[in-house]
Coordinates of C-alpha atoms and ligand atoms in Angstrom, one line a residue:
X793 CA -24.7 -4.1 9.6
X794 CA -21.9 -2.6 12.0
X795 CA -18.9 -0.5 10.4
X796 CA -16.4 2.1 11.7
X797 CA -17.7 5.2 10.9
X798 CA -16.3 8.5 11.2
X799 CA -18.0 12.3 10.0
X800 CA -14.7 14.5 11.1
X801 CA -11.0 14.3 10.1
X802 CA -8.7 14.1 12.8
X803 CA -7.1 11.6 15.6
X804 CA -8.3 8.2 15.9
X805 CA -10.5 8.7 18.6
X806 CA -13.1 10.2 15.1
X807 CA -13.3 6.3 14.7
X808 CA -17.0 5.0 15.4
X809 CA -18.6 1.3 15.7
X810 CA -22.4 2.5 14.3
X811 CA -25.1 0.6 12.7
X812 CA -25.6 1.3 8.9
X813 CA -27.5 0.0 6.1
X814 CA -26.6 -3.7 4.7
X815 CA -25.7 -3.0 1.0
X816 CA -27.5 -5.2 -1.9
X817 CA -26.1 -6.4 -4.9
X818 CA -26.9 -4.7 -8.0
X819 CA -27.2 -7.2 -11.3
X820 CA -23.3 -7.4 -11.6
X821 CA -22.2 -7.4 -8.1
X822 CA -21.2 -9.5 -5.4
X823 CA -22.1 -9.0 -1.6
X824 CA -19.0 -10.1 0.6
X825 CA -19.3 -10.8 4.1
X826 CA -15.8 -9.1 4.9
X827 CA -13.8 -11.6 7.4
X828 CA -10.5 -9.3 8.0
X829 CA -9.3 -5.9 6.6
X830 CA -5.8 -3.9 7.4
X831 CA -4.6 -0.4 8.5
X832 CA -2.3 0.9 5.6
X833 CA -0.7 4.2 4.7
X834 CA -4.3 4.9 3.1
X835 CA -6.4 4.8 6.0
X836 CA -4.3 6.9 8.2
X837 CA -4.2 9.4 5.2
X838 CA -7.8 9.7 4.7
X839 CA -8.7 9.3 8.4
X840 CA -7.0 12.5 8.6
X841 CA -6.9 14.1 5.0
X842 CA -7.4 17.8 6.8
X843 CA -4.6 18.3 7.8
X844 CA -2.5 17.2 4.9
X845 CA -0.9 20.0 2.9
X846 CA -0.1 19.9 -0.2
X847 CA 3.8 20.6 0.9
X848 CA 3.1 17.5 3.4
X849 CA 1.4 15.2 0.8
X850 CA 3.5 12.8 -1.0
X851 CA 2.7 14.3 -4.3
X852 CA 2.6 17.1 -6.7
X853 CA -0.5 19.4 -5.9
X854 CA -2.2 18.6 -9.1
X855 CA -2.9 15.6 -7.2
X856 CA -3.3 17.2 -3.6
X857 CA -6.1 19.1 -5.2
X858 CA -8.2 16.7 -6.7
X859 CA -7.7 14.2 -4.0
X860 CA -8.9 16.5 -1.1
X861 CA -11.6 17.5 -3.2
X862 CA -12.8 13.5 -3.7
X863 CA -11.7 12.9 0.0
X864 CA -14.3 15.8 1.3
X865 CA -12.7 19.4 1.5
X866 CA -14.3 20.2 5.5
X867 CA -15.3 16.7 6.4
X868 CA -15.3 13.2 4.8
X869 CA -17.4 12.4 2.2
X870 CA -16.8 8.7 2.6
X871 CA -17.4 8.0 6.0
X872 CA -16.0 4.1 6.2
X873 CA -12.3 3.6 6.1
X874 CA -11.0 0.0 4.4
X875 CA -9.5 -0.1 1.1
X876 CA -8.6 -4.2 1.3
X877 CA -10.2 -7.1 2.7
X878 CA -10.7 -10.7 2.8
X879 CA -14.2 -12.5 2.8
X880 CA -16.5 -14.7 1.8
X881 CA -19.1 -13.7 -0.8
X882 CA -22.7 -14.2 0.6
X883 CA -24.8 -13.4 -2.3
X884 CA -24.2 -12.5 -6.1
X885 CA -26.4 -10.3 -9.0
X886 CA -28.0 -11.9 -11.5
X887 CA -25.8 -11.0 -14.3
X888 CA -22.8 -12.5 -11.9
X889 CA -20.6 -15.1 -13.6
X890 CA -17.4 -14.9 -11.7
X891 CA -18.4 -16.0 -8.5
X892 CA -20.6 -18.4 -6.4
X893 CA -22.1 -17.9 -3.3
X894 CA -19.7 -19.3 -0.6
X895 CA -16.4 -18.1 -2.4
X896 CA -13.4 -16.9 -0.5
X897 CA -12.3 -13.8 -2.5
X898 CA -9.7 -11.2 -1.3
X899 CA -9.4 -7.8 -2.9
X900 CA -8.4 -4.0 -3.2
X901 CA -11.2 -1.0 -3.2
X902 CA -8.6 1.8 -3.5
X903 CA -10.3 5.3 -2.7
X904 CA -13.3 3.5 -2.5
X905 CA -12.9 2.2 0.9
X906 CA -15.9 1.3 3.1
X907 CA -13.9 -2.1 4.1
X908 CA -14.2 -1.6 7.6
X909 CA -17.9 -2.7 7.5
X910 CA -19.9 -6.6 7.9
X911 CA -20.7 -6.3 4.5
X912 CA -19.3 -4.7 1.1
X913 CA -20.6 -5.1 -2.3
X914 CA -17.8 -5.1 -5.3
X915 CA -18.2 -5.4 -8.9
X916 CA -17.4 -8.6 -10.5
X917 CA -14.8 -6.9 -12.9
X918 CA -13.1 -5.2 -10.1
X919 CA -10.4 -5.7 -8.2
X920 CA -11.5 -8.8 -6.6
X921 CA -10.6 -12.8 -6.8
X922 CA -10.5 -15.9 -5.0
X923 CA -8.5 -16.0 -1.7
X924 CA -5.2 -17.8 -1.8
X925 CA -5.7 -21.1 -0.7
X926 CA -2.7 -21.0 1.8
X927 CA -3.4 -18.1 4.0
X928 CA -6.0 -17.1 6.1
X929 CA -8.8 -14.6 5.7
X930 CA -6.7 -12.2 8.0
X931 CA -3.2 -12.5 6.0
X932 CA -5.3 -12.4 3.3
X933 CA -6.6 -9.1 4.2
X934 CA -3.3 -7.6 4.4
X935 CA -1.9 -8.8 1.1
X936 CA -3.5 -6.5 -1.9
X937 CA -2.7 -2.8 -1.4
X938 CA 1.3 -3.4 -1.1
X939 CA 1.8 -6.1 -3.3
X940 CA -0.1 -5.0 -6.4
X941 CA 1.5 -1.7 -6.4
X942 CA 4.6 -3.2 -5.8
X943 CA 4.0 -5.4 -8.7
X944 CA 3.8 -3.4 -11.1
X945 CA 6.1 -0.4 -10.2
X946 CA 8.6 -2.8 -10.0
X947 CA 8.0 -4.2 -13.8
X948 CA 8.0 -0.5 -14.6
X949 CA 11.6 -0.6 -13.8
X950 CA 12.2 -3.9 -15.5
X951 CA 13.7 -5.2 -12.4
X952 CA 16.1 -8.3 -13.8
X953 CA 17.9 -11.1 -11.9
X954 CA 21.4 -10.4 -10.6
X955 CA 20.3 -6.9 -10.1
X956 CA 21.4 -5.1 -7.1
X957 CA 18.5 -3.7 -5.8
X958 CA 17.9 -1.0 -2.7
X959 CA 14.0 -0.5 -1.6
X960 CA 13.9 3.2 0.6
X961 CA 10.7 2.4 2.8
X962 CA 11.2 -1.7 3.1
X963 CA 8.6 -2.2 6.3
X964 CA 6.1 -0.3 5.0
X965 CA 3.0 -1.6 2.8
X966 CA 4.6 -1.3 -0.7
X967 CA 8.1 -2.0 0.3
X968 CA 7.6 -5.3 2.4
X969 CA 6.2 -6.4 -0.7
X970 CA 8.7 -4.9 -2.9
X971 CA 11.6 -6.8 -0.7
X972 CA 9.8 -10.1 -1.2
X973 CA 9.0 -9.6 -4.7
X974 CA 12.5 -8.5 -5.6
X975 CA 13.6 -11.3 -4.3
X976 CA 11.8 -13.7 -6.6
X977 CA 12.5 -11.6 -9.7
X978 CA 16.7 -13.0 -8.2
X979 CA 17.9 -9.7 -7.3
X980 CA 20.1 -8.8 -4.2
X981 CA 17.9 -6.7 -2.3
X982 CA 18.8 -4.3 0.6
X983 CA 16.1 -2.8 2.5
X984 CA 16.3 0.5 4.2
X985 CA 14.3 1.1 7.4
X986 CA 13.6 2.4 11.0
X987 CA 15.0 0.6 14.0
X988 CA 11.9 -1.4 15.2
X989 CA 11.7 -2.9 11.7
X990 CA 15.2 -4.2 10.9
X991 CA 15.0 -7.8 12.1
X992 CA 10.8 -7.8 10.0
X993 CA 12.9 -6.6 7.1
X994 CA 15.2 -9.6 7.2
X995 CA 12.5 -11.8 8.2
X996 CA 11.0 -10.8 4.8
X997 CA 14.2 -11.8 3.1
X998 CA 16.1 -8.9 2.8
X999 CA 19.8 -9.7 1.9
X1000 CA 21.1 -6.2 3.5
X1001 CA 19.2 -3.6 6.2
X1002 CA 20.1 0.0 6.5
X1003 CA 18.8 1.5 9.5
X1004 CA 17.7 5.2 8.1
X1005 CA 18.1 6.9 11.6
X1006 CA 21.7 5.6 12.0
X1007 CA 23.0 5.1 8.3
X1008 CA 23.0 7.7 5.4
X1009 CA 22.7 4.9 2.6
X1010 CA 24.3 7.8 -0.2
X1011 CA 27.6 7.8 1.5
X1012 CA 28.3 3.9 2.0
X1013 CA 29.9 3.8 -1.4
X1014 CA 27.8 0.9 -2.3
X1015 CA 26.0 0.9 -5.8
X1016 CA 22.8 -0.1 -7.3
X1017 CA 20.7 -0.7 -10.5
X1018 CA 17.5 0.1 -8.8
X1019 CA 16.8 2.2 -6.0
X1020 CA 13.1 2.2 -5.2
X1021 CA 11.8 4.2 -3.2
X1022 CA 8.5 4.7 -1.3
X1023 CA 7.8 7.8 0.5
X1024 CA 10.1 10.1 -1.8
X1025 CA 12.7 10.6 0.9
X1026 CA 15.5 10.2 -0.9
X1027 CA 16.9 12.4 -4.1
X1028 CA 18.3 12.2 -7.3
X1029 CA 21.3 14.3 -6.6
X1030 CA 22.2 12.5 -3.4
X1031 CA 21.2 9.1 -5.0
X1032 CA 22.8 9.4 -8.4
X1033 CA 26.2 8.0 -7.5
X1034 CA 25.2 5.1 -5.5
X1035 CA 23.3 4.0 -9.0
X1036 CA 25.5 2.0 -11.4
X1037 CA 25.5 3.0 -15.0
X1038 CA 22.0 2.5 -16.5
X1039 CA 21.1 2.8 -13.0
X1040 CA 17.5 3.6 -12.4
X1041 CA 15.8 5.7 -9.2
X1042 CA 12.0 4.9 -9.0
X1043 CA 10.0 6.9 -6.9
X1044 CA 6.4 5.7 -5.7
X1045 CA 5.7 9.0 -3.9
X1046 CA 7.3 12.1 -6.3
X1047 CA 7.2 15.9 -6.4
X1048 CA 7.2 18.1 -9.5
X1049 CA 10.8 18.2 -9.2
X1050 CA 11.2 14.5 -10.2
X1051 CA 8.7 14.7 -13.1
X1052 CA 11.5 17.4 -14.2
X1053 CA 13.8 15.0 -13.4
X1054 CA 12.4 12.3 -15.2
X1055 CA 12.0 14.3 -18.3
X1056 CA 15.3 15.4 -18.4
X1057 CA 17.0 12.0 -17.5
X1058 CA 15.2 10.4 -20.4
X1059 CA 16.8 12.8 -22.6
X1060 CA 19.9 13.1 -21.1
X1061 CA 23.2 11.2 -19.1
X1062 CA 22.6 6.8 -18.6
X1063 CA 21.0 7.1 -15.3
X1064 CA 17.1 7.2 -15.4
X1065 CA 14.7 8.8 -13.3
X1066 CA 11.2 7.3 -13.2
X1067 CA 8.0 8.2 -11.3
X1068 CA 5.2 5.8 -11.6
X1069 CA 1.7 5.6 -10.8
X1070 CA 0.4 2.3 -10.8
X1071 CA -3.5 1.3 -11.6
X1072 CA -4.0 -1.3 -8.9
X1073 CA -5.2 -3.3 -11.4
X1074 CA -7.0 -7.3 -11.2
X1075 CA -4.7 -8.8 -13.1
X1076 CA -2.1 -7.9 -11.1
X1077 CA -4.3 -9.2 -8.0
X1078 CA -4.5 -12.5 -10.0
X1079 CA -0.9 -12.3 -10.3
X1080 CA -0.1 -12.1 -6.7
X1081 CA -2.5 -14.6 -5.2
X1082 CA -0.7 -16.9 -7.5
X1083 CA 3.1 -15.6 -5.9
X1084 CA 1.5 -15.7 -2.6
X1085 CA 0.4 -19.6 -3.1
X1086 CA 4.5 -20.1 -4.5
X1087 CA 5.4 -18.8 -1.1
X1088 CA 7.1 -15.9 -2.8
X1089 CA 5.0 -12.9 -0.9
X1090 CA 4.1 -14.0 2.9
X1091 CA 1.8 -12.0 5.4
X1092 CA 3.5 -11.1 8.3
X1093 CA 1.0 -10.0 10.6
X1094 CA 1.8 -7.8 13.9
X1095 CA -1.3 -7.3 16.1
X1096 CA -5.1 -8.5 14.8
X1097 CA -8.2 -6.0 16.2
X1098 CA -11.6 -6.5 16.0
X1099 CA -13.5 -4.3 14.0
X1100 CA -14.8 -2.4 17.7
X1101 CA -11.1 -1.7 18.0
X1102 CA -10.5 0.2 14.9
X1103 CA -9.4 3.1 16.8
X1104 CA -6.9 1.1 19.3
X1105 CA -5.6 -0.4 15.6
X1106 CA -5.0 2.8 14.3
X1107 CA -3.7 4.6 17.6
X1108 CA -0.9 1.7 17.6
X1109 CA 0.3 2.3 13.8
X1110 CA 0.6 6.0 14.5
X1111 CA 2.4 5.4 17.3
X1112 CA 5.5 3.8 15.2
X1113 CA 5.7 0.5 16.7
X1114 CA 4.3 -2.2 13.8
X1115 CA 6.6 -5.2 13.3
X1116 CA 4.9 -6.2 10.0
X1117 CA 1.0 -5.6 9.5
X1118 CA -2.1 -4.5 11.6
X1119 CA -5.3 -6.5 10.4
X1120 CA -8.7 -5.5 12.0
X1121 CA -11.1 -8.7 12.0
X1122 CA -14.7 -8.6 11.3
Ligands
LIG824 N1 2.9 5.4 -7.2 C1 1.8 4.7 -6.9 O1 1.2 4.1 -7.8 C2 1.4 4.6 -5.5 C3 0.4 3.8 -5.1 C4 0.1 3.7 -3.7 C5 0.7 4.5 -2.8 N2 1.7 5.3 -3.2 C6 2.5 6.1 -2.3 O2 3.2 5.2 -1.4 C7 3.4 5.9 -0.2 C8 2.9 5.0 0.9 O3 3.7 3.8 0.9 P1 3.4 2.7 2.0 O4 2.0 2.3 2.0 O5 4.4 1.6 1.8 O6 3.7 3.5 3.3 P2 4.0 3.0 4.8 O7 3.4 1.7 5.0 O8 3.6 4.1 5.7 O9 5.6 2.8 4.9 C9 6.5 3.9 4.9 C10 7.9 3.4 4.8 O10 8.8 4.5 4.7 C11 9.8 4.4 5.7 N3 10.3 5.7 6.1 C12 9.8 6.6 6.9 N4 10.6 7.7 7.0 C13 11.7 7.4 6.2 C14 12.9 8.0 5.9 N5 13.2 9.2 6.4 N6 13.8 7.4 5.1 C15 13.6 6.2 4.6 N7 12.4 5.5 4.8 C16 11.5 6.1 5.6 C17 9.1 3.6 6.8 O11 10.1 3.0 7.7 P3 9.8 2.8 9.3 O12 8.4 2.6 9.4 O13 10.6 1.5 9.5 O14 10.3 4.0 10.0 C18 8.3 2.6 6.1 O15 9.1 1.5 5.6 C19 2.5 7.2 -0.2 O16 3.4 8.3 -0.4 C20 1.6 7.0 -1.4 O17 1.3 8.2 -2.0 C21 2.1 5.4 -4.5

């Protein structure tokens, strides 16, 4: 089968269409012929996992450590990018009971990536179900990763209705999702973001935008219950008078220092720290193929690639310039 292979770290040009072996189907597996998968914040990560420090990555170096080590410490020990997709499944094992031959199915591999390929097989227990009927394989495609962390880190905050709610990072892959999806739980949501992205951050239902490179959100006096945010950009001490009292500040990307944090403010004072890790789970896949078919999350897809392109795909999310998301079609 053809995938996008790459045996280096570095720019995309390490990005290869090669021939590889088909997988097969063990007894509880399904063989998916993959129609569409995305570029996220994962890819370009691993694509380029080298050159990550542990200052740069987005976590404490507990983490850093174990994940270079899984990631390949000198070169990639999982040469096939892709950790979501959208297809159709082909074949199925013989202890298979979830699926039929023929399904649609979208899903999430995580780490496990090799989703830029013809072919993938999955277990049946993992994170994998059927499509939602409304969208297509491609918005399909683009839908896990953000949504089903977003999901569930914003339950781990409780997130209620009436809530003013501010999402740091709301064009990215978690936070488009976590502007949609606090708008069904009824909150009033501002989204903080680059330039390019405003108007793809209103489109998405935003109530407020807050251009990063022009505003300092801390300083407009305005106050929140939540303030989520993504990349860990923000901080506690800057943040803790925009939150109201019982106010909460959940990061999805967190250093030691906000573990501290977190500790402390569970003790201590009525505003909360929290840092989550989320499990990416299939019931919270199931969950959000059913919000997708309310028309409560929507794809909103920039540029489509095919799979020879990988390398253009990922050149042009480096490059800062996505209005929404970059699917790669198989
Ligand atoms: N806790 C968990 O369970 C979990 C799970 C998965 C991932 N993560 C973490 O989530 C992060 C990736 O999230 P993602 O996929 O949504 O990333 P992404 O798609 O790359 O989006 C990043 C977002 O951050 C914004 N941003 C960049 N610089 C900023 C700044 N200075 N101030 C405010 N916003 C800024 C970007 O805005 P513009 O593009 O408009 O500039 C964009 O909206 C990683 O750190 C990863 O470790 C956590």
């Amino acid at each position: 089968m053809k995938a996008i292979v790459y045996t280096e770290y570095g720019s995309p040009d390490v990005l290869h269409l090669s021939e590889v072996e088909k997988p097969a189907p063990k007894d509880n597996e399904i063989l998916i012929r993959i129609h569409a998968t995305a570029v996220n914040f994962g890819d370009m990560l691993a694509r380029n996992f080298k050159a990550v420090s542990p200052r740069q990555f987005n976590m404490p170096f507990f983490f850093w450590l174990p994940a270079r080590l899984a990631f390949g410490l000198s070169k990639p020990r999982q040469p096939i990018l892709g950790s979501e997709f959208a297809g159709e499944v082909e074949a199925v094992g013989t202890a298979v009971t979830r699926f039929r031959q023929g399904d649609q199915v979208f899903g999430y591999v995580g780490e496990g990536m090799r989703a830029y390929a013809e072919y993938r097989c999955m277990p049946e227990d993992g994170c994998v179900t059927l499509k939602p009927a409304n969208l297509s394989y491609a918005e399909a495609a683009v839908i896990p990763y953000g949504s089903i962390y977003a999901l569930s880190l914003l339950r781990k905050a409780n997130i209620q209705p009436g809530q003013k709610v501010l999402i740091n990072g709301a064009s990215g892959g978690i936070g488009s999702a976590a502007v949609q999806l606090a708008k069904h739980f009824g909150a009033e949501v501002t989204g903080v973001c680059g330039t390019p992205r405003l108007e793809f951050v209103k489109a998405l239902g935003a109530d407020h935008v807050i251009d990063y490179t022009k505003e300092d959100f801390t300083q407009s006096g305005e106050t929140y219950n939540l303030i989520f945010d993504i990349l860990g950009k923000s901080s506690f001490s800057r943040c803790k008078k925009s939150l109201k009292s019982k106010g909460i500040q959940l990061f999805a990307s967190f250093k030691m220092k906000q573990l501290f944090q977190m500790l402390w403010t569970s003790l201590l004072g009525d505003k909360k720290v929290i840092c989550a890790i989320a499990p990416g789970s299939l019931a919270d896949l199931i969950s959000v193929k059913e919000l997708v078919e309310a028309g409560k999350i929507k794809a909103i897809i920039d540029r489509c690639y095919p799979l020879e392109q990988a390398a253009e795909a990922h050149r042009y999310v480096e490059q800062g310039h996505k209005q929404g998301y970059v699917v790669i079609t198989v």
